[in-house]
Coordinates of C-alpha atoms in Angstrom, one line a residue:
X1 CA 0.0 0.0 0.0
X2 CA 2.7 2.4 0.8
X3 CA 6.1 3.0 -0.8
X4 CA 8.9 3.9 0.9
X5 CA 8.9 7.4 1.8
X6 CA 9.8 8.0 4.8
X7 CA 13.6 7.3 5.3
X8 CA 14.8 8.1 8.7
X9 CA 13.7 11.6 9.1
X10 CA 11.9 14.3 11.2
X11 CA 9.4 17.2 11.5
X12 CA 6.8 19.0 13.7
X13 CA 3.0 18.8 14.3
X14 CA 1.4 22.5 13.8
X15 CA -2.3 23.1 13.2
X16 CA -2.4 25.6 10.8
X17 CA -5.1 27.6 12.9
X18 CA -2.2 27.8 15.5
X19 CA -0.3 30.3 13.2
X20 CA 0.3 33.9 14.2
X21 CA -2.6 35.7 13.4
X22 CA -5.1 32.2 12.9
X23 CA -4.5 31.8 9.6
X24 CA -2.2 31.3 6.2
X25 CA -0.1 34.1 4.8
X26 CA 3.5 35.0 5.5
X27 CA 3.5 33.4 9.4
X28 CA 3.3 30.3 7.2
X29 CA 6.1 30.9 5.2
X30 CA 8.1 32.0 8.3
X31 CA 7.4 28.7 9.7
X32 CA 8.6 26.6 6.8
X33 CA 11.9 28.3 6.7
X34 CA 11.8 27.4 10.3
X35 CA 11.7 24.1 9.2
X36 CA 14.0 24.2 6.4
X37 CA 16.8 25.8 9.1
X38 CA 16.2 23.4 12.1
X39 CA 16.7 20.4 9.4
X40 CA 13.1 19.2 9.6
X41 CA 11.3 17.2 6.2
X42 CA 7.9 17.1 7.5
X43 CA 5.2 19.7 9.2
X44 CA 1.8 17.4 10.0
X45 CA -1.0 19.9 10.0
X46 CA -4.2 18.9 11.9
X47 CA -7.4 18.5 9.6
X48 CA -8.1 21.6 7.3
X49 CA -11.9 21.9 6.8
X50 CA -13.9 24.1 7.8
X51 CA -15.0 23.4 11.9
X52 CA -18.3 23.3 13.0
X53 CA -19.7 24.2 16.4
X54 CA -16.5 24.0 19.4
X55 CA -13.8 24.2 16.6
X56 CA -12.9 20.9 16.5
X57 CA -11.0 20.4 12.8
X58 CA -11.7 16.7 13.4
X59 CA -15.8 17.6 13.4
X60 CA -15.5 19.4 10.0
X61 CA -19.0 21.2 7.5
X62 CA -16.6 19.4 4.9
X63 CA -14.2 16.5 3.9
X64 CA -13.6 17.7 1.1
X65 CA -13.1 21.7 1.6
X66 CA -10.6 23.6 3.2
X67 CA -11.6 26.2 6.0
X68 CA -11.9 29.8 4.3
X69 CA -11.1 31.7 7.4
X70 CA -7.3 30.3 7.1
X71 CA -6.6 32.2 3.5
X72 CA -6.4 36.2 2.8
X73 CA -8.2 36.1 -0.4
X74 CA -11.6 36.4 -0.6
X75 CA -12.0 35.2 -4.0
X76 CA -9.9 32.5 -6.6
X77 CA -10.8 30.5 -9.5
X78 CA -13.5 28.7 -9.9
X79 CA -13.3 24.7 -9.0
X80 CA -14.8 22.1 -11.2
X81 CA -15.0 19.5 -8.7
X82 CA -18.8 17.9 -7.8
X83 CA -17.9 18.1 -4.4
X84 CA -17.5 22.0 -4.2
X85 CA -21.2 23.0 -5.9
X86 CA -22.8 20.4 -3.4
X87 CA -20.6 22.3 -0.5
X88 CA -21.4 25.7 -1.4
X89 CA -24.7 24.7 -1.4
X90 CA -24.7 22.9 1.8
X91 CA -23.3 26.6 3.2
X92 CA -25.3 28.7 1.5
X93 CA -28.7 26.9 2.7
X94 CA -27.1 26.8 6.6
X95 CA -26.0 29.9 6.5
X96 CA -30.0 31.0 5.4
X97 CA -31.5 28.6 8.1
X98 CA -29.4 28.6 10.9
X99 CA -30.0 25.4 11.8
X100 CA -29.1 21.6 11.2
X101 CA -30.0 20.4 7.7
X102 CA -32.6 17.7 8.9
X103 CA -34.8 21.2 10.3
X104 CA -34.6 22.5 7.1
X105 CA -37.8 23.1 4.9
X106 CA -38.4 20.1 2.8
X107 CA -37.6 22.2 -0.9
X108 CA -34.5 24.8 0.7
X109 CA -33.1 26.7 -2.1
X110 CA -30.1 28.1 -1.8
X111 CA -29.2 31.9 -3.1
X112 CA -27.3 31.6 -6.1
X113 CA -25.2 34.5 -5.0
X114 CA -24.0 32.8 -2.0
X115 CA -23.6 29.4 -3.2
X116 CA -21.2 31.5 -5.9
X117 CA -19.5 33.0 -3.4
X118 CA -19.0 30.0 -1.7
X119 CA -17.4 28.1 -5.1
X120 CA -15.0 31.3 -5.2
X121 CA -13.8 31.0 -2.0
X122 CA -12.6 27.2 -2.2
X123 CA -10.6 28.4 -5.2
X124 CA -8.8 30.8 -2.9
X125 CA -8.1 28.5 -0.2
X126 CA -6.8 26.2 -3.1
X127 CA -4.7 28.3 -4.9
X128 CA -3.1 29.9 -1.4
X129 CA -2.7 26.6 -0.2
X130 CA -0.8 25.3 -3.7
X131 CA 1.3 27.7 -3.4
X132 CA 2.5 27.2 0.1
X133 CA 3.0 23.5 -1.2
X134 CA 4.9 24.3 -3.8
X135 CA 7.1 26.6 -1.7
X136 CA 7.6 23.8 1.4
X137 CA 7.9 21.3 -1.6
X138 CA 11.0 23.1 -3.1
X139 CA 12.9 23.4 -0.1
X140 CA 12.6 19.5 0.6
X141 CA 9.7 19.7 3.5
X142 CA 6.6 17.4 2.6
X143 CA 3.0 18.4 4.4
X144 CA 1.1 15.2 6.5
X145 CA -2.4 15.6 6.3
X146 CA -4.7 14.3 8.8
X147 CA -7.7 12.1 7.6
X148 CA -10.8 11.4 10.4
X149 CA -12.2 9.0 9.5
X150 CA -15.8 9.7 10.6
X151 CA -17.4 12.8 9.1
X152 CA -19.9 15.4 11.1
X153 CA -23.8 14.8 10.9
X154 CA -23.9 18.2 10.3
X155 CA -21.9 18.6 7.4
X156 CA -22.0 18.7 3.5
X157 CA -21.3 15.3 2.9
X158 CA -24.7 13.3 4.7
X159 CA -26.7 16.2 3.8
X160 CA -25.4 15.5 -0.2
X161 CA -25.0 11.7 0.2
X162 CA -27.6 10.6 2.7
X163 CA -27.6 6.6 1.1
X164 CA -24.0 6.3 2.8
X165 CA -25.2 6.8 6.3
X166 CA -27.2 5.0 8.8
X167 CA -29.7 7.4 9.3
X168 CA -33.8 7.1 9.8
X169 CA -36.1 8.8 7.3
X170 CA -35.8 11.9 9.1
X171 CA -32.2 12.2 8.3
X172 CA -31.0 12.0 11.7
X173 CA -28.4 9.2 12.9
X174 CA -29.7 5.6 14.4
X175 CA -26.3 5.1 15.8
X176 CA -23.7 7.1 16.5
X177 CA -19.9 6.7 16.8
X178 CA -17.2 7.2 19.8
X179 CA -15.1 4.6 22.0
X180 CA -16.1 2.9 25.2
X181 CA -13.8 3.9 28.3
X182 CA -10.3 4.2 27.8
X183 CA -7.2 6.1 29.4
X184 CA -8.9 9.5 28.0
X185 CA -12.3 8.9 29.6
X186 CA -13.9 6.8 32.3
X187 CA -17.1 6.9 30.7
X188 CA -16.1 6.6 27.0
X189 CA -16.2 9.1 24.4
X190 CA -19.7 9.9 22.3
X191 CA -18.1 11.5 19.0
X192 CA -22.1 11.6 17.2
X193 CA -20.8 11.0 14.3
X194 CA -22.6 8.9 11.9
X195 CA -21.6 5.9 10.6
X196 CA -20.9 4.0 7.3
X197 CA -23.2 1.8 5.5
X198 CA -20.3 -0.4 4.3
X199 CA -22.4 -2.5 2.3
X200 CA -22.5 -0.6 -0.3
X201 CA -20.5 0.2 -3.1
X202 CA -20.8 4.1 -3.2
X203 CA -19.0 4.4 -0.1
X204 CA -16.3 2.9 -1.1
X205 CA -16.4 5.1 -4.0
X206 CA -17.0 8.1 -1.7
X207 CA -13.5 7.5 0.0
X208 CA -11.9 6.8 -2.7
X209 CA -12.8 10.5 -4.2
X210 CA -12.0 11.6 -0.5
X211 CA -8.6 10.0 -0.6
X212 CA -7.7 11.3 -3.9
X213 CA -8.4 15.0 -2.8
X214 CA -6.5 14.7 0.0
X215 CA -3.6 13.8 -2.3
X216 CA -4.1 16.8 -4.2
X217 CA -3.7 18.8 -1.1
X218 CA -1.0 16.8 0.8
X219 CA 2.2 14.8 0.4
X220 CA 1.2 12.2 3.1
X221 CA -1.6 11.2 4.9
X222 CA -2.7 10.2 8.7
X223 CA -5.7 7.9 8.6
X224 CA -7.1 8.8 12.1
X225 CA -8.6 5.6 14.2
X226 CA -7.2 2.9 12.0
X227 CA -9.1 1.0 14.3
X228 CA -12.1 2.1 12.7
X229 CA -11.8 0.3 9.0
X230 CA -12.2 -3.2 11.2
X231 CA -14.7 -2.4 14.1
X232 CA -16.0 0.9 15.1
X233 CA -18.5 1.2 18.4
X234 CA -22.1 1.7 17.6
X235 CA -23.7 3.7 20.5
X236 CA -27.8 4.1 20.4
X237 CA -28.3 8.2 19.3
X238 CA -30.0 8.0 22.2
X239 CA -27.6 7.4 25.0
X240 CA -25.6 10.8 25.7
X241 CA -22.3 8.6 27.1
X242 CA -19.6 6.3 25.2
X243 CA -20.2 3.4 27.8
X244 CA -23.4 1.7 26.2
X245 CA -22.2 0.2 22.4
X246 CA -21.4 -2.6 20.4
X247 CA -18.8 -3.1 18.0
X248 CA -19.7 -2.9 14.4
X249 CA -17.7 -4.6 11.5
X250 CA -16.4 -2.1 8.8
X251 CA -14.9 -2.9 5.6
X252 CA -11.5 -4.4 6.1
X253 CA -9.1 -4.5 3.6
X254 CA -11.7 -4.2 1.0
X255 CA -11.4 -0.2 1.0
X256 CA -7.6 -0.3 0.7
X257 CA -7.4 -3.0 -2.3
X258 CA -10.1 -0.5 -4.0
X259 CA -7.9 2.4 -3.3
X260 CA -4.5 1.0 -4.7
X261 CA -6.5 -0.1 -7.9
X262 CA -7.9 3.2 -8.3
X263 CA -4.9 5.4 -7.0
X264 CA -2.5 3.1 -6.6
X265 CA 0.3 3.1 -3.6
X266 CA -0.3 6.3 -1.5
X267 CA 2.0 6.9 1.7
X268 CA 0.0 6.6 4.6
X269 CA 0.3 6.6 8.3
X270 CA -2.0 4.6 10.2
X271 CA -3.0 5.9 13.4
X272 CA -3.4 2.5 15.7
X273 CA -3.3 4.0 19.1
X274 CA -5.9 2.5 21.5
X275 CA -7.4 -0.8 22.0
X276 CA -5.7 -2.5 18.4
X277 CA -6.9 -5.7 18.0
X278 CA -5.1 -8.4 16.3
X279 CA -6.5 -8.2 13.3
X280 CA -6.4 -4.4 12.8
X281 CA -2.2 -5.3 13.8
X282 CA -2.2 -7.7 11.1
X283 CA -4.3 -5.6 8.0
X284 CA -1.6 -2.8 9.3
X285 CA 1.0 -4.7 8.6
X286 CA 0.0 -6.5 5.2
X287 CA -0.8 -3.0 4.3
X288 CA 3.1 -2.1 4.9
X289 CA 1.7 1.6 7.2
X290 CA 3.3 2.8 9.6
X291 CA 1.8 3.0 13.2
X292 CA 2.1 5.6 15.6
X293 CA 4.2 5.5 19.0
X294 CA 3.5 8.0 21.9
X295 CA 5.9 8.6 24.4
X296 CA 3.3 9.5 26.9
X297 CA 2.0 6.3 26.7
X298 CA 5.7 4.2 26.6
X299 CA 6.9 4.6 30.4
X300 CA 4.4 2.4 32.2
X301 CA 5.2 -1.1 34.0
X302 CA 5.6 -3.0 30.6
X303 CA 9.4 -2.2 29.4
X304 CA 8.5 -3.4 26.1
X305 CA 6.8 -0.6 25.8
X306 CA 10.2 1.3 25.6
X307 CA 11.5 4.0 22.9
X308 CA 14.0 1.7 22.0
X309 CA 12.1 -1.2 21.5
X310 CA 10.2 0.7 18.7
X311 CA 9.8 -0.9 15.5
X312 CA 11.4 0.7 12.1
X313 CA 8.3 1.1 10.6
X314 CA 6.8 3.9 13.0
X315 CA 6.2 7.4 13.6
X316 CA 7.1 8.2 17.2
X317 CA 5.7 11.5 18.7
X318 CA 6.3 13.0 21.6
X319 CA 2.1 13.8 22.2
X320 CA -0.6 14.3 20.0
X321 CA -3.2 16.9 20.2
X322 CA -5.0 14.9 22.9
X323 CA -2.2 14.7 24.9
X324 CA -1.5 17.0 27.4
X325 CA 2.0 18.6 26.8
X326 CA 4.9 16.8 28.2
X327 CA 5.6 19.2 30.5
X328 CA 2.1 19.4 31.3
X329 CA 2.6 15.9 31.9
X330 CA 5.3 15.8 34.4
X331 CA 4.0 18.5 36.0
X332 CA 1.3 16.4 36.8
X333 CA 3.3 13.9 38.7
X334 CA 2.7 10.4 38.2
X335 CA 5.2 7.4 38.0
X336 CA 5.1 7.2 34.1
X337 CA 6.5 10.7 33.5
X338 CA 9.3 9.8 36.1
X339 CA 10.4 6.9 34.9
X340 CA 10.5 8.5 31.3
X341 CA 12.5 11.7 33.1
X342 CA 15.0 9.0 34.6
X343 CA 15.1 7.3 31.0
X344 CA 16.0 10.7 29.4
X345 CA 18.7 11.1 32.0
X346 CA 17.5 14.8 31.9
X347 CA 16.3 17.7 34.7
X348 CA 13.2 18.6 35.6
X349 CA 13.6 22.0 33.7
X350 CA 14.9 20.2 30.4
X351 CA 12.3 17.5 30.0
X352 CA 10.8 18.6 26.9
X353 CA 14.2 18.4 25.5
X354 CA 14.9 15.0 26.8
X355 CA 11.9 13.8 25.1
X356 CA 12.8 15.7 21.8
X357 CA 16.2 13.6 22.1
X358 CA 14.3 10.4 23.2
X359 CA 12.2 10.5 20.4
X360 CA 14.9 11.6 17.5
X361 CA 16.7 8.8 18.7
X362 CA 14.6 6.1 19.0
X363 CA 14.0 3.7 15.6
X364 CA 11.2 5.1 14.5
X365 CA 11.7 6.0 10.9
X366 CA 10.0 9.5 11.3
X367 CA 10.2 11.4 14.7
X368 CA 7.3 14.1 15.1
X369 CA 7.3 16.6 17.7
X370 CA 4.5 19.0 18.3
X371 CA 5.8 22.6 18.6
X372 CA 4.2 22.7 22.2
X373 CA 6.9 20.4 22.9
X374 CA 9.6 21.8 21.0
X375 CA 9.1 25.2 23.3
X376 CA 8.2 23.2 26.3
X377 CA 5.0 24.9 27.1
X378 CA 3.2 23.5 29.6
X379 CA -0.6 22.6 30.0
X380 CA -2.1 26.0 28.9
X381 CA -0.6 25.3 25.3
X382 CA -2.8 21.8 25.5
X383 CA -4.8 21.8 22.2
X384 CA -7.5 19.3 23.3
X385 CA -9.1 17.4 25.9
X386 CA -11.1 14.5 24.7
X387 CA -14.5 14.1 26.6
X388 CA -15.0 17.8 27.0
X389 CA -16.8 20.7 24.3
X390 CA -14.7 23.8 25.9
X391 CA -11.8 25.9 25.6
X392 CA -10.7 23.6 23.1
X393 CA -8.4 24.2 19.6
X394 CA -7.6 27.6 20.7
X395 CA -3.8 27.5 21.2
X396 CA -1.8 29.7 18.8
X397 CA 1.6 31.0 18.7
X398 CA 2.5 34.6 18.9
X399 CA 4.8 34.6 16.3
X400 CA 8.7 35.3 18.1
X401 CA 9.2 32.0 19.8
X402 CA 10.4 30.2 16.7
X403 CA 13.9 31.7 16.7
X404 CA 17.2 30.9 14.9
X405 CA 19.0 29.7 18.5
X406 CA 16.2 27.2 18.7
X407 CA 16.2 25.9 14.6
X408 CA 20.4 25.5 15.6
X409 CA 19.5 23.5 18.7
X410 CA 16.9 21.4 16.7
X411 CA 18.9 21.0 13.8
X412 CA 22.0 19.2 15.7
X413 CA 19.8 16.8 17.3
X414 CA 18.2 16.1 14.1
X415 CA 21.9 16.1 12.5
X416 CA 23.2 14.0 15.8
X417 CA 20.3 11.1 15.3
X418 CA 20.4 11.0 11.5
X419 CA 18.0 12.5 11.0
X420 CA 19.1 15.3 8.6
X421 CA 18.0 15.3 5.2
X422 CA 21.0 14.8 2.8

C-alpha cells in the first residue's frame, strides 16, 4: 500500500489555525523556513476543513473543503470539482436557516449568489494553499495531512450523500460513533458522528474521491482511528455517554485494495493507538503503514513498551493533540513521567528536551514533535481534551518564539540522530 517514503527523518506537528494571526499568509512561510533551518522534512497539520460548532477540525461542514477563514483572499478560480457545488450549497442553505440540515424546509433553495461565493472562495483556499505546497515542496519539507475517518452529521457530505449513512427517514443518525472507556475517559467518548453503511459500493467510491483529494492537497496522509476500518462502536443516538455500544464490522481490507486499484500506492500513516486488536495489527502490517508511537504512553510497567524497543516502521511522537503537553505531563506527577525523566537522563527543567532527544533517537523511521513540545509549554498550550466541548483548539503561537537559536538546537539533534535530510 505504501512505498517507501519516509527514510529516517523528522518534522513538527502545527495546526495551521495555530499560526500567528489564525491563519495562512507569511506566518506560514516563516514557519517553513523554520523548518528548512532546524533540518526538519515534515510539518503534520491537523485537519483543514472548515470546523463546525467548538472548533474541532476533526468535526468538520466538509471532507472535502478547506476552511476559508485560514486564506487572505476572498476570491480564486472557480473549481470544477462535484464536491465544491454540493458544499457551497450545503453553506449557502445553513448559512440561510441557521439550523441543522434535517430542520430544514423540505424544498431549501439556496441563493445563487451565496452558493457562488462559496465556489470562489474554495478556489482561494486552493490556490493559497498550492502555493504554500509548492514553496515547502522546493525546499525538501513534505506536508502530513490528517484524515478522520468519521465525518460530522452536520456537514456537507450526509446532507449531499444521505444513502452512505445510517440514518432514519428523518435524516438523523440511528447510531452514532465514539469509543467505550479508555485512558482518556472513564465513561467513553460519544463523537455523534454517523456511521458508514459499508455494504454498499458508493462508499467505497465516496473514500476513494476523498482519498484522492486529499492527495491533491497533501504529500502524506494520517488515517485517524485505524481501528475504525475493522470495528467501530455503535452507541444508540439515544444514550448521551460512550459506555453503552457494540462493536460494528467495517470494511476491512476491502477499501484499501479499492484504493490501490484506483490510486494506486499512496503513503500513509496509520494511526493505531488505543485498543488495536489483532486483526487491525495484522491488516496494518499487510498494508506495509506505519503505526504511531506516543511517548506519553511508553513509560508504564511493561518495558516493552520502551523508545528503544520501537519498530522501524513507525512514527514516534512526543504527544498528539489529545495529549496534554509533556511538561504538562510531568507536572502532573505520576510514575510514568518519572520513569521517562530518569530514562531521558535529563532535569526537571529540560524534560521537553529529553523527550525531543528520546524521540529523534529512538528507531522510529520518522520522529514528530509538536511545537508545544519543542518550546516546552506547559498545560495551557494543550490543544485538546477529549471528553469535553470547551476551551478547546484555541492555542496559537504569537509569532517570536520560533527563533534561529532554537532551529540551531533542533537542527544538531536532528543532524546528531540521523536524522538530517541529505
Amino acid at each position: 500500500m505504501m512505498p517507501a517514503v519516509f527514510p529516517r527523518s523528522s518534522g513538527l506537528l502545527l495546526h495551521v489555525a495555530s499560526l500567528p494571526g489564525g491563519r495562512l499568509g507569511p506566518a506560514a512561510y516563516r514557519f517553513v523556513d523554520f523548518l528548512e533551518a532546524a533540518g526538519q522534512r515534515w510539518w503534520q497539520v491537523l485537519p483543514l476543513g472548515p470546523p463546525g460548532p467548538g472548533r474541532s477540525p476533526y468535526a468538520a461542514l466538509s471532507a472535502f473543503a478547506g476552511d476559508e477563514r485560514l486564506v487572505a483572499l476572498r476570491e480564486g478560480p472557480r473549481l470544477d470539482a462535484p464536491w465544491v457545488h454540493e458544499y457551497a450549497t450545503f453553506r449557502a442553505l445553513r448559512d440561510l436557516h441557521r439550523k441543522p440540515w434535517p430542520r430544514w424546509p423540505r424544498r431549501a433553495r439556496a441563493p445563487a449568489a451565496a452558493v457562488d461565493r462559496y465556489v470562489r472562495r474554495q478556489g482561494a483556499f486552493d490556490e493559497e494553499w498550492r502555493a504554500l505546497r509548492r514553496y515547502a515542496n522546493e525546499r525538501g519539507i513534505g506536508i502530513i495531512g490528517d484524515l478522520p475517518i468519521f465525518v460530522a452529521h452536520d456537514s456537507a457530505d450526509v446532507w449531499a450523500r444521505r444513502g452512505l449513512f445510517n440514518l432514519d427517514r428523518r435524516g438523523r443518525p440511528r447510531v452514532v460513533t465514539g469509543v467505550p472507556p479508555d485512558y482518556f475517559s472513564r465513561t467513553g467518548q460519544r463523537w455523534g458522528n454517523p456511521h458508514y453503511r459499508w455494504n454498499r459500493r458508493p462508499v467505497l467510491d465516496w473514500w476513494i474521491a476523498r482519498l484522492k483529494r486529499a492527495f491533491e492537497l497533501f504529500d502524506a496522509v494520517r488515517l485517524d482511528h485505524f481501528l475504525g476500518f475493522l470495528r467501530a462502536w455503535e452507541i444508540p443516538a439515544r444514550e448521551r455517554t460512550g459506555r453503552r455500544g457494540r462493536w460494528a464490522g467495517g470494511p476491512g481490507a476491502r477499501l484499501f485494495t479499492a484504493v490501490r486499484k484506483s490510486l494506486g500506492p499512496l503513503p500513509l500513516i496509520a494511526e493505531d493507538l488505543g485498543l488495536l486488536t489483532p486483526e487491525a495489527a495484522r491488516l496494518r502490517d499487510e498494508l506495509g503503514l506505519p503505526g504511531m508511537r506516543i511517548l506519553q504512553f511508553s513509560f508504564g510497567p511493561n518495558r516493552e513498551d520502551r523508545p528503544h524497543y520501537f519498530p522501524r516502521n513507525s512514527v514516534v511522537y512526543t504527544g498528539t493533540h489529545d495529549n496534554d503537553t509533556v511538561r504538562g505531563w510531568l507536572r502532573a506527577g505520576g510514575e510514568d513521567a518519572e520513569r521517562a525523566r530518569r530514562y531521558a537522563g535529563c532535569r526537571r527543567g529540560d524534560f521537553h528536551w529529553g523527550m525531543i532527544r528520546v524521540a529523534h533517537l529512538s528507531p522510529s523511521d520518522l520522529a514528530i514533535v509538536p511545537v508545544q513540545d519543542l518550546l516546552g509549554l506547559g498545560s495551557e498550550a494543550r490543544m485538546n481534551r477529549p471528553g469535553t466541548v470547551r476551551g478547546n483548539w484555541r492555542w496559537r503561537l504569537e509569532g517570536r518564539e520560533l527563533t534561529p537559536a532554537l532551529a540551531r538546537r533542533l537542527r544538531s539533534l536532528t543532524e546528531a540522530s540521523d536524522r538530517l535530510p541529505y
